[in-house]
mmCIF file of C-alpha atoms and ligand atoms in Angstrom:
data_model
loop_
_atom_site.group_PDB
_atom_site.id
_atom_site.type_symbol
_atom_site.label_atom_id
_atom_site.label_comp_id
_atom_site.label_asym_id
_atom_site.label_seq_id
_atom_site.Cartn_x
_atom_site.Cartn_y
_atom_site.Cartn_z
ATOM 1 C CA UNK A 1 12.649 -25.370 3.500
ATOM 2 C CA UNK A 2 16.089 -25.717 1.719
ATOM 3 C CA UNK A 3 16.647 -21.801 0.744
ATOM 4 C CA UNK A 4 19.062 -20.729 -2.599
ATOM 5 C CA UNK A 5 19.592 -17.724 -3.289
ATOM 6 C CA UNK A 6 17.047 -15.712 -4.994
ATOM 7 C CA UNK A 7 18.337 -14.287 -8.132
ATOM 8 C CA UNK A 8 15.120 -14.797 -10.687
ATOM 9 C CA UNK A 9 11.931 -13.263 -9.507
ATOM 10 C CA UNK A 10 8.223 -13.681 -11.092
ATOM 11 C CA UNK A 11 5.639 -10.584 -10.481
ATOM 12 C CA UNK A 12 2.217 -11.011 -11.274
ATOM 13 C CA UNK A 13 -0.004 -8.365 -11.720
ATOM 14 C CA UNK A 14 1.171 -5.183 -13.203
ATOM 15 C CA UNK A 15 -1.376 -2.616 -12.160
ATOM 16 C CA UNK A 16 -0.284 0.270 -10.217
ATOM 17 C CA UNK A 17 2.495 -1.342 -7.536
ATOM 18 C CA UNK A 18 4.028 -4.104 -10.156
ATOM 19 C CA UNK A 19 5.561 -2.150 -12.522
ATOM 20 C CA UNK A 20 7.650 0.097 -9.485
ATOM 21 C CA UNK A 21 8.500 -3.579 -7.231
ATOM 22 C CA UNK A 22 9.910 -5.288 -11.068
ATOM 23 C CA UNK A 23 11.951 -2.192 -11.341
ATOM 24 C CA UNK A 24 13.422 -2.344 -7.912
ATOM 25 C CA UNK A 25 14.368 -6.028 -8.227
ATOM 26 C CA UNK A 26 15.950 -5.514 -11.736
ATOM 27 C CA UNK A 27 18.010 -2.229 -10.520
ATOM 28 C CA UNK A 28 19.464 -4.366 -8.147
ATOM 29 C CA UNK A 29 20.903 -7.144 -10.423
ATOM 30 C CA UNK A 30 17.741 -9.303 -10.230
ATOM 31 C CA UNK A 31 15.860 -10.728 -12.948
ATOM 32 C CA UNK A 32 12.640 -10.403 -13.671
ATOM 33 C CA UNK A 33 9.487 -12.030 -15.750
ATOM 34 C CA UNK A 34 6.552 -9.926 -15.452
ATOM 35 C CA UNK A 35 2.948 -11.011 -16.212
ATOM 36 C CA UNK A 36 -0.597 -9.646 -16.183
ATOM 37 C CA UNK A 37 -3.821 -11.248 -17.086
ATOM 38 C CA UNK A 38 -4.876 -8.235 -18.783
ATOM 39 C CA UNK A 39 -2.091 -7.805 -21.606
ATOM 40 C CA UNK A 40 -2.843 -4.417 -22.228
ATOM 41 C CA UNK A 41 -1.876 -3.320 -18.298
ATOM 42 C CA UNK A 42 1.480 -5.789 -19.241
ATOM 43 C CA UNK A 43 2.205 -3.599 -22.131
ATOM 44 C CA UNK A 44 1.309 -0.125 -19.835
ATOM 45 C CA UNK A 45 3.903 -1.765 -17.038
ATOM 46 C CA UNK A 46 6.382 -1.170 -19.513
ATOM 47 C CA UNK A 47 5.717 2.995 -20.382
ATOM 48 C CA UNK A 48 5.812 3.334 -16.590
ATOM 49 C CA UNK A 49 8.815 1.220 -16.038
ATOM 50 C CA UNK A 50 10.280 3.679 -18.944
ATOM 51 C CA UNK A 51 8.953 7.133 -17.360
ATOM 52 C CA UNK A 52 10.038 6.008 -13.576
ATOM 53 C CA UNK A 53 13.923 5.211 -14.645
ATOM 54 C CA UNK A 54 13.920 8.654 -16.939
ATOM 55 C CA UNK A 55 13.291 10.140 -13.538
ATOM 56 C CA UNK A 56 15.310 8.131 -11.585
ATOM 57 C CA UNK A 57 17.890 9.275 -14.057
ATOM 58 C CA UNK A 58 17.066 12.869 -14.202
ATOM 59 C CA UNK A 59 17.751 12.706 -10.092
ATOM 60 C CA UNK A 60 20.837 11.862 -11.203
ATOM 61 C CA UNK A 61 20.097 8.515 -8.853
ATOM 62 C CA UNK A 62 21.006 6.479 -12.260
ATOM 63 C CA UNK A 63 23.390 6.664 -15.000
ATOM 64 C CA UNK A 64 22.234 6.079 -18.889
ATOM 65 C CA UNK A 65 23.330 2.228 -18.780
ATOM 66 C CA UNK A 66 21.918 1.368 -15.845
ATOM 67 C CA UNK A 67 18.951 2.805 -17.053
ATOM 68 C CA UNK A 68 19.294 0.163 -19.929
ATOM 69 C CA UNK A 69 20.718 -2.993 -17.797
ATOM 70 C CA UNK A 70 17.451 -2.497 -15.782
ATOM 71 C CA UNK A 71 15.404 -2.209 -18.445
ATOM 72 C CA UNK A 72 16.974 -5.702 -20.135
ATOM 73 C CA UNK A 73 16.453 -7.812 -17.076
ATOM 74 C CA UNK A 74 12.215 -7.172 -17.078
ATOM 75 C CA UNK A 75 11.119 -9.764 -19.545
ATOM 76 C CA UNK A 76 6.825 -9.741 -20.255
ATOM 77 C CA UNK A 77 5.739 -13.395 -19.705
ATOM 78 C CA UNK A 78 2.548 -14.423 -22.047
ATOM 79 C CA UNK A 79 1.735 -16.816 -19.497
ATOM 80 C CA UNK A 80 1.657 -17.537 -15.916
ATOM 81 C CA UNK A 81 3.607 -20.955 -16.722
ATOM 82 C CA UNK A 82 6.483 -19.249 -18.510
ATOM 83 C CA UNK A 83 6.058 -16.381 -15.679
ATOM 84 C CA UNK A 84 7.191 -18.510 -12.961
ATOM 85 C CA UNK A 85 9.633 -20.836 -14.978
ATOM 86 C CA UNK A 86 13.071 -21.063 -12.835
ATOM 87 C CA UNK A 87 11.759 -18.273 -10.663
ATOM 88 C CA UNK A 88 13.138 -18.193 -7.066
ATOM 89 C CA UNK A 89 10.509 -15.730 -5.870
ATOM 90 C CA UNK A 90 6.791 -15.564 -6.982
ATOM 91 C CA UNK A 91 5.258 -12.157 -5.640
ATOM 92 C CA UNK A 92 1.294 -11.415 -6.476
ATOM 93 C CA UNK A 93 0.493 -7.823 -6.871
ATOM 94 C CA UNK A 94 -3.346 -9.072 -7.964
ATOM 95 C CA UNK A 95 -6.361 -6.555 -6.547
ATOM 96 C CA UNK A 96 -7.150 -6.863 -2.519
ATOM 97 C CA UNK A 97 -9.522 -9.643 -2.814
ATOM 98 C CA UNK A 98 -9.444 -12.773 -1.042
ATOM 99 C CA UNK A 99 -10.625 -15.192 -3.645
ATOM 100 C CA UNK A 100 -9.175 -14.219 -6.825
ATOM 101 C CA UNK A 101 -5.592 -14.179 -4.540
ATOM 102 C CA UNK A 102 -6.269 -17.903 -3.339
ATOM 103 C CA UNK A 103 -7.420 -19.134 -6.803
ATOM 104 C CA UNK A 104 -3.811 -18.147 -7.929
ATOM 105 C CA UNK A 105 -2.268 -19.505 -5.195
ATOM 106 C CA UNK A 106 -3.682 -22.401 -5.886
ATOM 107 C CA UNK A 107 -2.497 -22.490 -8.966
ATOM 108 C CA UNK A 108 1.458 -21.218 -8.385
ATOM 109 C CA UNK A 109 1.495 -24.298 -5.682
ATOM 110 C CA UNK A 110 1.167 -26.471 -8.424
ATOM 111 C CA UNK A 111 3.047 -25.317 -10.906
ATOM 112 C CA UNK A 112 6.282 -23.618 -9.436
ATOM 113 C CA UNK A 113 9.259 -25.791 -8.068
ATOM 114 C CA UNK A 114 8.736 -26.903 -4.314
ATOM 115 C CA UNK A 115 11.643 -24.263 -3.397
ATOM 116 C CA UNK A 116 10.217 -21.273 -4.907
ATOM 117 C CA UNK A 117 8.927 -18.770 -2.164
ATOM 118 C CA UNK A 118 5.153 -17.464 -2.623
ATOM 119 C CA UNK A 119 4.882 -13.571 -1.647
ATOM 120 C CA UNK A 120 2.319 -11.501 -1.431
ATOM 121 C CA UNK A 121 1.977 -7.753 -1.322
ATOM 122 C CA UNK A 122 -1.652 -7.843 0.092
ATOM 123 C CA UNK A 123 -2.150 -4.372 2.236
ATOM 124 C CA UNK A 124 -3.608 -6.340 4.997
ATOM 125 C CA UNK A 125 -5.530 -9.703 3.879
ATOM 126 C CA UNK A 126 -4.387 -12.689 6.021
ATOM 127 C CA UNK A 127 -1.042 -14.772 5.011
ATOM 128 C CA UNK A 128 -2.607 -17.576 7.215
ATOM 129 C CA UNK A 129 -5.688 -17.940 5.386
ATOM 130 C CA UNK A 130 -3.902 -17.453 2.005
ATOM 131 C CA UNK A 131 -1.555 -19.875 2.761
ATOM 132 C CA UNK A 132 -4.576 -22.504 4.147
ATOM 133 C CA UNK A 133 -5.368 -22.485 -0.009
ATOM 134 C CA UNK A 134 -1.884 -24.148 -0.628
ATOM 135 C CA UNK A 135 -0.496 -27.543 0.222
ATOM 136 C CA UNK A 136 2.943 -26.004 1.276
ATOM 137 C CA UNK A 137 1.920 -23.159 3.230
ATOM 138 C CA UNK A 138 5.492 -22.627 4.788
ATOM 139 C CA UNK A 139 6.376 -21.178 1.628
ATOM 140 C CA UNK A 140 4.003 -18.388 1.750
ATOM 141 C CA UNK A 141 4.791 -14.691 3.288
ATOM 142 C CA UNK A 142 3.814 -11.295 3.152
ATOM 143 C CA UNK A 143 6.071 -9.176 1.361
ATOM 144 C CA UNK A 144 3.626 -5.182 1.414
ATOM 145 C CA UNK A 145 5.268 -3.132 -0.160
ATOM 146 C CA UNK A 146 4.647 0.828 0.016
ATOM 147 C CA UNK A 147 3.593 3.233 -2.748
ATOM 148 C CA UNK A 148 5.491 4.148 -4.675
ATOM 149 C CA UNK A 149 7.541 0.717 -4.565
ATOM 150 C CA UNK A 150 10.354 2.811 -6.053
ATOM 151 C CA UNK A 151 10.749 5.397 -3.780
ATOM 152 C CA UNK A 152 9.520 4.306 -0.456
ATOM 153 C CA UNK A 153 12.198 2.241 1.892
ATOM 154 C CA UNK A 154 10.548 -0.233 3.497
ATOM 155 C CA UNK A 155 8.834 -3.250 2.687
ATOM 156 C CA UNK A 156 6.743 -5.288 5.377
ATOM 157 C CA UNK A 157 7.541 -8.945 6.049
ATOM 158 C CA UNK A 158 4.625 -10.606 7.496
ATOM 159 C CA UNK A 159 4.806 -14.326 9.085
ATOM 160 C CA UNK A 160 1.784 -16.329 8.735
ATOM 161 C CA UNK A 161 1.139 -19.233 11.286
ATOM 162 C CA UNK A 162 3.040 -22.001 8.902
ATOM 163 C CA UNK A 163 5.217 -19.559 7.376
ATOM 164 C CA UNK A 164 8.539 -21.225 7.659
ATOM 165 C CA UNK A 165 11.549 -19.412 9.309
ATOM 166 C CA UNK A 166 13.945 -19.671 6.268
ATOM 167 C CA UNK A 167 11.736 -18.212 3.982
ATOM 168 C CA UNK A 168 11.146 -14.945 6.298
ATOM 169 C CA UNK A 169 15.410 -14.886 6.562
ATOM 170 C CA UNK A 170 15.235 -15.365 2.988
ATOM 171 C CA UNK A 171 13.530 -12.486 2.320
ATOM 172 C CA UNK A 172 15.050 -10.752 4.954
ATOM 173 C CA UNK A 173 18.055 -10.895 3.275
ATOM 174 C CA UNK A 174 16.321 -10.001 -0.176
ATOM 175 C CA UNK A 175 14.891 -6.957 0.630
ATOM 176 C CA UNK A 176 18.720 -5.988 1.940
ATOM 177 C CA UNK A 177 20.190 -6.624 -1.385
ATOM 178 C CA UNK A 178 17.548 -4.426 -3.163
ATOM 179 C CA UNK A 179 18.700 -1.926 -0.528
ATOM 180 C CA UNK A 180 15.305 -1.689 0.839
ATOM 181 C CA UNK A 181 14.599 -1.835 4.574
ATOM 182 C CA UNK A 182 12.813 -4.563 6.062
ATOM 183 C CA UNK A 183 10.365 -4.548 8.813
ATOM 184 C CA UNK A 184 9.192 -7.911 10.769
ATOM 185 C CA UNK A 185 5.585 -8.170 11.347
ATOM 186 C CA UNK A 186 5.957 -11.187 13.769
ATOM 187 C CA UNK A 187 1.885 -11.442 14.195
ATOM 188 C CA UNK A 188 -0.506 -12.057 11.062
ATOM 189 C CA UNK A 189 -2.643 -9.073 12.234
ATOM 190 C CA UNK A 190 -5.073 -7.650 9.919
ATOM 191 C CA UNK A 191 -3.595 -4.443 8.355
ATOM 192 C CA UNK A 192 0.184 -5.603 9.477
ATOM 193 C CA UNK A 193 1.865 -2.848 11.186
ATOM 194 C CA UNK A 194 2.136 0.268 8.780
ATOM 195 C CA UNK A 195 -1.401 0.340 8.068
ATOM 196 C CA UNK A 196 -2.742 -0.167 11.627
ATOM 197 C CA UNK A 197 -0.561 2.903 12.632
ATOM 198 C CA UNK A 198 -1.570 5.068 9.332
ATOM 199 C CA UNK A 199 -5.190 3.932 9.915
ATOM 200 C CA UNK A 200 -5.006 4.739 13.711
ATOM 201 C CA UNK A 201 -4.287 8.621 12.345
ATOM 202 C CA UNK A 202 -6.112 8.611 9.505
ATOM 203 C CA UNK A 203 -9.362 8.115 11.885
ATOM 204 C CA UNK A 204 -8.319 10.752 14.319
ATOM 205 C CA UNK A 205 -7.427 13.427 11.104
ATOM 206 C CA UNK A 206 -11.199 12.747 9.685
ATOM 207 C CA UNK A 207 -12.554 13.231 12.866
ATOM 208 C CA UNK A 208 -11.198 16.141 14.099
ATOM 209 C CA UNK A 209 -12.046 17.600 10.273
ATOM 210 C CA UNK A 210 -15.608 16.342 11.096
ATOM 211 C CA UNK A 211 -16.020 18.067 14.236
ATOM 212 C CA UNK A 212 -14.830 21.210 13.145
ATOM 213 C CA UNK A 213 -11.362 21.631 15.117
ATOM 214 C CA UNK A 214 -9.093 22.295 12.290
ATOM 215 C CA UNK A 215 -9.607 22.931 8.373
ATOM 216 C CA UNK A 216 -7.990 20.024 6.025
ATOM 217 C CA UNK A 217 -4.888 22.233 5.638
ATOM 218 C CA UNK A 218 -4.050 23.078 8.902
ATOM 219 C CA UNK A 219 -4.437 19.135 9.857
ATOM 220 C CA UNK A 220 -2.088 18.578 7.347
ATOM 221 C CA UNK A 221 -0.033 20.884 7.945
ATOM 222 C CA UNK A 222 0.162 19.938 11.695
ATOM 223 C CA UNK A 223 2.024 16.569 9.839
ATOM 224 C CA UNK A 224 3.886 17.746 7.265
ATOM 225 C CA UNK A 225 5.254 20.938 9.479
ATOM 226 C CA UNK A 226 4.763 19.442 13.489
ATOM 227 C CA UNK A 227 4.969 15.755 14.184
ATOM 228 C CA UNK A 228 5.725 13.988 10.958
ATOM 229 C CA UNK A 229 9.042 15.896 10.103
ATOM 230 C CA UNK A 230 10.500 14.090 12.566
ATOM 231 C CA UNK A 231 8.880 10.707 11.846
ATOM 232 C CA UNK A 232 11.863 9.926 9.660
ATOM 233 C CA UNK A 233 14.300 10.810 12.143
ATOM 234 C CA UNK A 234 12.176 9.348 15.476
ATOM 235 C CA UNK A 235 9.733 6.913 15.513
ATOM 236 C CA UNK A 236 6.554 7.677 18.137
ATOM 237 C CA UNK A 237 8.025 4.934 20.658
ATOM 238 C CA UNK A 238 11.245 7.242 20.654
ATOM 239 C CA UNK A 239 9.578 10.289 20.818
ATOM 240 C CA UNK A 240 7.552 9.027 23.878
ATOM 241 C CA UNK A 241 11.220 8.631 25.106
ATOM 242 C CA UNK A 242 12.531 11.584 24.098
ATOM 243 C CA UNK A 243 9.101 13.216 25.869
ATOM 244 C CA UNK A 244 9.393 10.907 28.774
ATOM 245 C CA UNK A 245 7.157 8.195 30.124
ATOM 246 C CA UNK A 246 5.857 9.997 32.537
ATOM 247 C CA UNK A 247 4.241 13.139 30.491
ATOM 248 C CA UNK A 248 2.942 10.335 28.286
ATOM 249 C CA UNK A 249 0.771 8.353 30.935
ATOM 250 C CA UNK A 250 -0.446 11.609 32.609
ATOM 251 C CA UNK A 251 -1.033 12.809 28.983
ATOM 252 C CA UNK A 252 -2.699 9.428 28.042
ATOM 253 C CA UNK A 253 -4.758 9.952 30.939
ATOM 254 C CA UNK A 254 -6.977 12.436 30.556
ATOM 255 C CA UNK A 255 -6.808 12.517 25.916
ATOM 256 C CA UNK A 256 -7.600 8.737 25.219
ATOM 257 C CA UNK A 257 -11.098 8.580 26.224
ATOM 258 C CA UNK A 258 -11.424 11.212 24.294
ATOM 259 C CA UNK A 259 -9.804 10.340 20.881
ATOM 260 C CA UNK A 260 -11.535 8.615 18.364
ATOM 261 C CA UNK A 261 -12.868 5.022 18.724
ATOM 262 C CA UNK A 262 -15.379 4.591 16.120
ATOM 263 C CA UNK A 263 -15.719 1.266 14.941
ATOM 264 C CA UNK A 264 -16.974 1.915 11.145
ATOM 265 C CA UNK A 265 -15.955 3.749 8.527
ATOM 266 C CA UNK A 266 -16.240 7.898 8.894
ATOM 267 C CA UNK A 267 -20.184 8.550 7.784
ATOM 268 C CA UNK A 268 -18.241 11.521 5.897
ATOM 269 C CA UNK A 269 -16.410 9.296 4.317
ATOM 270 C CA UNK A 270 -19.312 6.818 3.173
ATOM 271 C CA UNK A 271 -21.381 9.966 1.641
ATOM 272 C CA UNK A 272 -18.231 11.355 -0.318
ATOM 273 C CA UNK A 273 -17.579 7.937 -1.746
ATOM 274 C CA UNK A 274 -21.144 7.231 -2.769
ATOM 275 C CA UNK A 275 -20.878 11.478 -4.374
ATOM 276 C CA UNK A 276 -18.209 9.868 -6.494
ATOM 277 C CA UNK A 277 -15.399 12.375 -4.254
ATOM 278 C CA UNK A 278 -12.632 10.182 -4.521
ATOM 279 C CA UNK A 279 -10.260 12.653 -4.030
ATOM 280 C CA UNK A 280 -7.270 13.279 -6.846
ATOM 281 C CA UNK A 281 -8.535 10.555 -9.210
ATOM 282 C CA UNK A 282 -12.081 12.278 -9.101
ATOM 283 C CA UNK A 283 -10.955 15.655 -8.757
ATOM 284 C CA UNK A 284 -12.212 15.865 -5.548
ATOM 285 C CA UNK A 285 -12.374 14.612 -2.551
ATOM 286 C CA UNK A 286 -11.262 16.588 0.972
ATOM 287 C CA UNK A 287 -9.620 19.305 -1.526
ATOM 288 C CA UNK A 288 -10.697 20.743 -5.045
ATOM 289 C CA UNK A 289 -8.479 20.094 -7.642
ATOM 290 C CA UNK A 290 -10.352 21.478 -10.054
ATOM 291 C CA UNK A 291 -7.811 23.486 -12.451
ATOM 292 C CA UNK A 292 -4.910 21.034 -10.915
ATOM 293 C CA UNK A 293 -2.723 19.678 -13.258
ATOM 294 C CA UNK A 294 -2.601 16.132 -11.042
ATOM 295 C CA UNK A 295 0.233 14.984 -13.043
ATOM 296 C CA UNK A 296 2.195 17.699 -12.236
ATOM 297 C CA UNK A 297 1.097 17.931 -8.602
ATOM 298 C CA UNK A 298 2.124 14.165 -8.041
ATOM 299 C CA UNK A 299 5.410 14.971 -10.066
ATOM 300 C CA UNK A 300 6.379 17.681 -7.762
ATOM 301 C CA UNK A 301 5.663 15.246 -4.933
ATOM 302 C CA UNK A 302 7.937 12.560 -6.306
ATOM 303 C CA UNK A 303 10.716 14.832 -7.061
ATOM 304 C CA UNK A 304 10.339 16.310 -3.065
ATOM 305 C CA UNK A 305 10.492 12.458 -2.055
ATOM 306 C CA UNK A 306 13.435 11.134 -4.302
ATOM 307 C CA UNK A 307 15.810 14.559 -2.207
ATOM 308 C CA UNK A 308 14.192 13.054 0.917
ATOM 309 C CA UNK A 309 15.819 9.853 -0.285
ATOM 310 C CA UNK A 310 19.875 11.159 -1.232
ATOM 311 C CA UNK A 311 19.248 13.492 2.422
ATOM 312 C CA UNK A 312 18.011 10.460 4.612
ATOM 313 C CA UNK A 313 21.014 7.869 2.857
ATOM 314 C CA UNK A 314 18.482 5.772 1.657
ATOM 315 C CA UNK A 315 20.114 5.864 -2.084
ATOM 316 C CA UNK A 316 23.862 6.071 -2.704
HETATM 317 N N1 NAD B 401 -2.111 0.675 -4.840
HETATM 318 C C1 NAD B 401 -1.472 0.844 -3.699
HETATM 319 O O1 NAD B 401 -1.208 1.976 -3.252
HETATM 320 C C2 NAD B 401 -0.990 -0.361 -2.927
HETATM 321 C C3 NAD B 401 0.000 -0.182 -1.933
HETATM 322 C C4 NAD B 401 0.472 -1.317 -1.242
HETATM 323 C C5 NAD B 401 -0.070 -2.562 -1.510
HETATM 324 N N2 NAD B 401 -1.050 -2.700 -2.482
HETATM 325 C C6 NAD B 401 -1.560 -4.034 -2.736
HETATM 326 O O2 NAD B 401 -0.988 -4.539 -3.944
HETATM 327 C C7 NAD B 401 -1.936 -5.374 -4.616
HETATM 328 C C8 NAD B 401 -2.168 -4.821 -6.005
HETATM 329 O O3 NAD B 401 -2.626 -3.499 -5.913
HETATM 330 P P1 NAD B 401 -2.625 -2.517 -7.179
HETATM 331 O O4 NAD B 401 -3.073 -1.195 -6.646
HETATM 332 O O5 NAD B 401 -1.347 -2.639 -7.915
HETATM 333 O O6 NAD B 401 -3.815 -3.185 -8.019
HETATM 334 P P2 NAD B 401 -4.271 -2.851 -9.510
HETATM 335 O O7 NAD B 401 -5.710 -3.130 -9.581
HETATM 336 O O8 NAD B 401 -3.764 -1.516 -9.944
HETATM 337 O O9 NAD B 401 -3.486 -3.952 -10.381
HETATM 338 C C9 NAD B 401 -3.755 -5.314 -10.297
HETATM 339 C C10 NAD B 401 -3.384 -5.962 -11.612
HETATM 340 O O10 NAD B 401 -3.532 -7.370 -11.465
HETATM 341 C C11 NAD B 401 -4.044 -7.894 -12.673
HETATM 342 N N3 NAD B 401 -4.624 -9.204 -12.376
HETATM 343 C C12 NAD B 401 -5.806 -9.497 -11.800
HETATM 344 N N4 NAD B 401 -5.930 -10.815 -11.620
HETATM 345 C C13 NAD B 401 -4.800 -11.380 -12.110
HETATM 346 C C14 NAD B 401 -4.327 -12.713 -12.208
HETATM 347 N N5 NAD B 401 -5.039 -13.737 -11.751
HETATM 348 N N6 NAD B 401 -3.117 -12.940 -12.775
HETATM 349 C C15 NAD B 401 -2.376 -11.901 -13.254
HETATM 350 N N7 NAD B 401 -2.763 -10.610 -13.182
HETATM 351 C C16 NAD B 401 -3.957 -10.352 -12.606
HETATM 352 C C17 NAD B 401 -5.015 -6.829 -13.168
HETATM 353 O O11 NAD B 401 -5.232 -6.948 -14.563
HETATM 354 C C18 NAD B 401 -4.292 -5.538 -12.780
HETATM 355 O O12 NAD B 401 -3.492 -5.048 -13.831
HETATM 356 C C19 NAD B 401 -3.189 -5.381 -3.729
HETATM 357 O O13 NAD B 401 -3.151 -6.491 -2.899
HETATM 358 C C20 NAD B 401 -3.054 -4.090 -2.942
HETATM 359 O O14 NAD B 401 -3.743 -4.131 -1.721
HETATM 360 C C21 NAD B 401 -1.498 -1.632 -3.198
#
């Protein structure tokens, strides 16, 4: 495919991870045309897009006009049509289900110039079968975001089997100019790579809860305090080097057989979900926030994250 520059970007779907990817793109000179089937999530998008730069602002990570040059390159489309019109980029940020992504697929194939890119910020549904919807399936990629889009560095690129070369360097170089940092997912595996290895600890956490070894804090803790403070600093491959091979295969030796392998979900899990324990949006799920102001809680969070940011040079 014959690749220009991608300056005007459509995002459809403005649920909870559209709003934050639109304002990322228009912070960083791009233009944007945001739609949403449901018009009253499209006029929502637009509150959150307000709240997230007051913060960004407020962090002192950017100034009053900025705050409105971003805000006057997000245009709401009425339609998918006038969405996509001139757009160099068309990014779905629909729900995680198979069909209702390949209907619209279907549909941006059709009506979206022959060099506009397709994206898609699935979490781990397959770009190859997405793209086998599509008559130009070299056009289609995997862009996954993380949440919060606006705070989070990295975005996923994932490669279907057609995906065309120039459109992964394409993005590639996208994601660069939205100072974001890309990662290359070279195999369409299911779950991609940052969900595989969150997954991977996410079983071993609920199972360790499950057989009694540790209380929900102290497995926490043993991230937030032990081995993921240094996750931003070194990765597990480096640590292993840092550690050195050979304490990891005698290590590896004796623990894997003995760490988690189950194939379905947590029973745990299964009986809290059907309880309606769905953790913070529920008010409970392996805490109780009863008496928890959530939005405050999550605030704090976000405000912990964007220092994490100006410490780790992420942001200027
Ligand atoms: N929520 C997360 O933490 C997260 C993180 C990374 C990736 N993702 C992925 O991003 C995608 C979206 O997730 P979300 O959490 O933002 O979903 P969401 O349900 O919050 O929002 C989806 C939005 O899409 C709209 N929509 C549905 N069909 C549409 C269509 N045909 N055209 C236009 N709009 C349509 C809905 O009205 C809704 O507002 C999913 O693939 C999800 O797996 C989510």
């Amino acid at each position: 495919m014959v690749m220009t520059e991608i300056k005007k970007v459509a995002v459809i779907g403005t649920g909870t991870m559209g709003p934050g990817i639109a304002q990322v793109f228009a912070r960083n000179g791009i233009t944007v045309r945001i739609f949403d089937i449901d018009s009253e999530k499209l006029s929502e998008a637009r509150i959150t897009l307000d709240n997230n730069l007051e913060l960004f602002r407020q962090a002192g990570l950017i100034t009053e006009p900025e705050v409105s040059e971003t805000r006057s390159r997000i245009q709401n489309a009425s339609s998918l049509d006038e969405a996509v019109e001139e757009a160099n980029l068309v990014i779905e940020v629909i729900p995680e289900v198979m069909e209702l992504k390949t209907a619209l697929f279907a549909d941006l194939d059709k009506i979206c110039d022959p060099g506009t890119i397709l994206a898609t910020n699935t979490s781990g549904l397959s770009i190859t079968t997405m793209a086998a919807a599509i008559e130009k399936p070299e056009r289609l990629v995997g862009m996954h975001w993380w949440n919060p889009p606006i705070i989070i560095p990295v975005i996923e690129i994932i490669k279907g089997e057609k995906t065309d070369d120039a459109v992964v360097r394409a993005i590639d170089n996208l994601i660069r100019k939205i100072k974001k940092v890309p990662v290359l997912v070279q195999k369409d595996v299911p779950g991609f790579l940052g969900n595989r290895l969150q997954y991977a600890l996410m079983r071993e956490a609920i199972a360790l809860l499950n057989e009694g070894v540790a209380s929900a804090e102290d497995i926490d803790t043993m991230i937030k305090a032990g081995i993921g403070f240094k996750f931003p600093i070194m990765g597990p491959l480096e640590t292993i080097d840092m550690a050195g091979l050979d304490i990891y295969y005698k290590v590896s030796q004796y623990l894997n057989k003995d760490l988690d392998k189950s194939q379905e979900a947590a029973p745990v899990v299964e009986t809290m979900v059907h309880k309606g324990d769905l953790g913070l949006k529920s008010g409970k799920g392996f805490y109780d926030y009863t008496g928890t102001d959530i939005k405050s809680l999550m605030g704090e969070r976000i405000k912990k994250l964007l220092l994490l940011l100006k410490d780790l040079d992420y942001v200027e």
